[in-house]
Amino acid sequence: MTTLRNIKTFSLGLMIVLGLAAQSKMSHAQELKTLTVAGGCFWCVEADFEKVSGVKEAVSGFAGGQVANPTYKQVVKGGTGHLEAVQITYDPAQVQVSTLLNMFFRSIDPTDAGGQFCDRGQTYTTAVFATPDQVSAANAAKAAAQADLGQTIVTPILTADTFYPADGYHQDYYKQSAIILTRFGPKSKAKAYKAYRAACGRDARVKQLWGGAAPFAGS
């Protein structure tokens, strides 16, 4: 009887431990948050932030427009009001939103109101789409960036709106092996992305602006 009682006690204890562990995992998963930013070409912003510790995923898409479920062709043609944007899913226990925002401002040219680098037009302008609990951190990050840079920052802090993911062709573009025909000749998407990023002058301009404070230039 004693042995049976001990087995039952052990089994009950094990079930409790496993239950608490499962509950902890579920609670941890529910704590994940998102931050949506627009920084010009969404391939580049996605590639940058997926390298950040604590970021679980970065998805290329569109935000800030008036048309539901826009296509890439609609957005780049203009008239939908959307910006190319990236939604960053992160674990606030591992990285704070203030850190992500500070990195964002130093990964773009926030003085340029006409687009970003070689990509011109409203679609490629910059913005932070802040949720109510992110507005204070976003304004603080913008103020700090302006103080550090010593130039007027034109990147607006906007109210978070519906985010529409781009189609699969654009997701993880920087690491895809599929061969495509580019102006540089046939290349994998990964190599085409690197060639585009260099030719567009993104890293060169960011280094010029931010120097050693640029977190991703050259990535």
mmCIF file of N, CA, C and O in Angstrom, residues 142-176:
data_model
loop_
_atom_site.group_PDB
_atom_site.id
_atom_site.type_symbol
_atom_site.label_atom_id
_atom_site.label_comp_id
_atom_site.label_asym_id
_atom_site.label_seq_id
_atom_site.Cartn_x
_atom_site.Cartn_y
_atom_site.Cartn_z
ATOM 1 N N LYS A 142 12.365 58.868 -30.989
ATOM 2 C CA LYS A 142 12.493 59.885 -32.035
ATOM 3 C C LYS A 142 13.250 61.103 -31.510
ATOM 4 O O LYS A 142 14.159 61.624 -32.183
ATOM 5 N N ALA A 143 12.906 61.540 -30.309
ATOM 6 C CA ALA A 143 13.581 62.701 -29.713
ATOM 7 C C ALA A 143 15.062 62.418 -29.476
ATOM 8 O O ALA A 143 15.920 63.272 -29.732
ATOM 9 N N ALA A 144 15.356 61.215 -28.994
ATOM 10 C CA ALA A 144 16.753 60.845 -28.739
ATOM 11 C C ALA A 144 17.541 60.779 -30.039
ATOM 12 O O ALA A 144 18.694 61.233 -30.113
ATOM 13 N N ALA A 145 16.921 60.230 -31.077
ATOM 14 C CA ALA A 145 17.593 60.139 -32.374
ATOM 15 C C ALA A 145 17.860 61.528 -32.945
ATOM 16 O O ALA A 145 18.933 61.785 -33.496
ATOM 17 N N GLN A 146 16.901 62.423 -32.786
ATOM 18 C CA GLN A 146 17.080 63.789 -33.293
ATOM 19 C C GLN A 146 18.186 64.505 -32.538
ATOM 20 O O GLN A 146 19.004 65.220 -33.144
ATOM 21 N N ALA A 147 18.241 64.298 -31.234
ATOM 22 C CA ALA A 147 19.296 64.918 -30.431
ATOM 23 C C ALA A 147 20.664 64.374 -30.824
ATOM 24 O O ALA A 147 21.637 65.128 -30.940
ATOM 25 N N ASP A 148 20.752 63.068 -31.030
ATOM 26 C CA ASP A 148 22.025 62.446 -31.403
ATOM 27 C C ASP A 148 22.476 62.871 -32.786
ATOM 28 O O ASP A 148 23.663 63.104 -33.031
ATOM 29 N N LEU A 149 21.515 62.975 -33.712
ATOM 30 C CA LEU A 149 21.847 63.281 -35.095
ATOM 31 C C LEU A 149 22.071 64.769 -35.308
ATOM 32 O O LEU A 149 22.878 65.166 -36.158
ATOM 33 N N GLY A 150 21.366 65.589 -34.540
ATOM 34 C CA GLY A 150 21.501 67.038 -34.694
ATOM 35 C C GLY A 150 20.819 67.554 -35.946
ATOM 36 O O GLY A 150 21.153 68.643 -36.432
ATOM 37 N N GLN A 151 19.860 66.779 -36.477
ATOM 38 C CA GLN A 151 19.100 67.190 -37.646
ATOM 39 C C GLN A 151 17.622 66.896 -37.396
ATOM 40 O O GLN A 151 17.277 66.052 -36.562
ATOM 41 N N THR A 152 16.768 67.589 -38.125
ATOM 42 C CA THR A 152 15.326 67.372 -37.977
ATOM 43 C C THR A 152 14.930 66.001 -38.513
ATOM 44 O O THR A 152 15.273 65.641 -39.643
ATOM 45 N N ILE A 153 14.229 65.255 -37.699
ATOM 46 C CA ILE A 153 13.736 63.939 -38.108
ATOM 47 C C ILE A 153 12.291 64.080 -38.564
ATOM 48 O O ILE A 153 11.450 64.620 -37.843
ATOM 49 N N VAL A 154 12.019 63.577 -39.762
ATOM 50 C CA VAL A 154 10.684 63.727 -40.348
ATOM 51 C C VAL A 154 9.843 62.465 -40.235
ATOM 52 O O VAL A 154 8.667 62.462 -40.635
ATOM 53 N N THR A 155 10.413 61.395 -39.715
ATOM 54 C CA THR A 155 9.673 60.133 -39.552
ATOM 55 C C THR A 155 8.509 60.341 -38.580
ATOM 56 O O THR A 155 8.732 60.654 -37.411
ATOM 57 N N PRO A 156 7.265 60.162 -39.015
ATOM 58 C CA PRO A 156 6.131 60.404 -38.118
ATOM 59 C C PRO A 156 5.843 59.211 -37.211
ATOM 60 O O PRO A 156 6.157 58.065 -37.545
ATOM 61 N N ILE A 157 5.254 59.509 -36.075
ATOM 62 C CA ILE A 157 4.723 58.473 -35.183
ATOM 63 C C ILE A 157 3.225 58.430 -35.442
ATOM 64 O O ILE A 157 2.497 59.362 -35.098
ATOM 65 N N LEU A 158 2.770 57.368 -36.088
ATOM 66 C CA LEU A 158 1.370 57.240 -36.475
ATOM 67 C C LEU A 158 0.654 56.205 -35.613
ATOM 68 O O LEU A 158 1.291 55.355 -34.990
ATOM 69 N N THR A 159 -0.660 56.282 -35.601
ATOM 70 C CA THR A 159 -1.451 55.302 -34.862
ATOM 71 C C THR A 159 -1.412 53.966 -35.593
ATOM 72 O O THR A 159 -1.606 53.910 -36.815
ATOM 73 N N ALA A 160 -1.147 52.913 -34.852
ATOM 74 C CA ALA A 160 -1.099 51.572 -35.446
ATOM 75 C C ALA A 160 -2.414 51.271 -36.156
ATOM 76 O O ALA A 160 -3.497 51.486 -35.616
ATOM 77 N N ASP A 161 -2.286 50.790 -37.386
ATOM 78 C CA ASP A 161 -3.444 50.492 -38.213
ATOM 79 C C ASP A 161 -3.361 49.035 -38.648
ATOM 80 O O ASP A 161 -2.460 48.309 -38.254
ATOM 81 N N THR A 162 -4.295 48.620 -39.480
ATOM 82 C CA THR A 162 -4.269 47.252 -39.980
ATOM 83 C C THR A 162 -3.001 47.003 -40.783
ATOM 84 O O THR A 162 -2.638 47.809 -41.651
ATOM 85 N N PHE A 163 -2.334 45.912 -40.481
ATOM 86 C CA PHE A 163 -1.140 45.511 -41.216
ATOM 87 C C PHE A 163 -1.516 44.369 -42.154
ATOM 88 O O PHE A 163 -2.141 43.393 -41.746
ATOM 89 N N TYR A 164 -1.138 44.510 -43.423
ATOM 90 C CA TYR A 164 -1.435 43.485 -44.422
ATOM 91 C C TYR A 164 -0.128 42.833 -44.869
ATOM 92 O O TYR A 164 0.711 43.497 -45.489
ATOM 93 N N PRO A 165 0.073 41.553 -44.591
ATOM 94 C CA PRO A 165 1.289 40.878 -45.053
ATOM 95 C C PRO A 165 1.350 40.846 -46.574
ATOM 96 O O PRO A 165 0.329 40.695 -47.243
ATOM 97 N N ALA A 166 2.550 41.016 -47.107
ATOM 98 C CA ALA A 166 2.752 40.851 -48.545
ATOM 99 C C ALA A 166 2.707 39.361 -48.878
ATOM 100 O O ALA A 166 2.809 38.511 -47.984
ATOM 101 N N ASP A 167 2.576 39.040 -50.161
ATOM 102 C CA ASP A 167 2.501 37.628 -50.530
ATOM 103 C C ASP A 167 3.840 36.930 -50.280
ATOM 104 O O ASP A 167 4.873 37.569 -50.041
ATOM 105 N N GLY A 168 3.820 35.619 -50.346
ATOM 106 C CA GLY A 168 4.977 34.809 -49.976
ATOM 107 C C GLY A 168 6.237 35.102 -50.754
ATOM 108 O O GLY A 168 7.347 34.885 -50.254
ATOM 109 N N TYR A 169 6.098 35.600 -51.973
ATOM 110 C CA TYR A 169 7.260 35.919 -52.810
ATOM 111 C C TYR A 169 8.205 36.879 -52.105
ATOM 112 O O TYR A 169 9.422 36.821 -52.284
ATOM 113 N N HIS A 170 7.641 37.782 -51.281
ATOM 114 C CA HIS A 170 8.433 38.820 -50.639
ATOM 115 C C HIS A 170 8.947 38.440 -49.245
ATOM 116 O O HIS A 170 9.805 39.130 -48.691
ATOM 117 N N GLN A 171 8.424 37.390 -48.652
ATOM 118 C CA GLN A 171 8.828 37.019 -47.305
ATOM 119 C C GLN A 171 10.202 36.331 -47.328
ATOM 120 O O GLN A 171 10.466 35.475 -48.161
ATOM 121 N N ASP A 172 11.056 36.732 -46.381
ATOM 122 C CA ASP A 172 12.400 36.139 -46.271
ATOM 123 C C ASP A 172 13.146 36.196 -47.601
ATOM 124 O O ASP A 172 13.903 35.295 -47.952
ATOM 125 N N TYR A 173 12.935 37.255 -48.344
ATOM 126 C CA TYR A 173 13.546 37.384 -49.668
ATOM 127 C C TYR A 173 15.066 37.274 -49.577
ATOM 128 O O TYR A 173 15.712 36.684 -50.442
ATOM 129 N N TYR A 174 15.613 37.842 -48.505
ATOM 130 C CA TYR A 174 17.067 37.927 -48.362
ATOM 131 C C TYR A 174 17.759 36.586 -48.164
ATOM 132 O O TYR A 174 18.994 36.508 -48.227
ATOM 133 N N LYS A 175 16.999 35.516 -47.943
ATOM 134 C CA LYS A 175 17.636 34.219 -47.743
ATOM 135 C C LYS A 175 17.064 33.121 -48.646
ATOM 136 O O LYS A 175 17.318 31.943 -48.426
ATOM 137 N N GLN A 176 16.323 33.522 -49.691
ATOM 138 C CA GLN A 176 15.768 32.530 -50.607
ATOM 139 C C GLN A 176 16.788 32.138 -51.675
ATOM 140 O O GLN A 176 17.561 32.967 -52.152
#
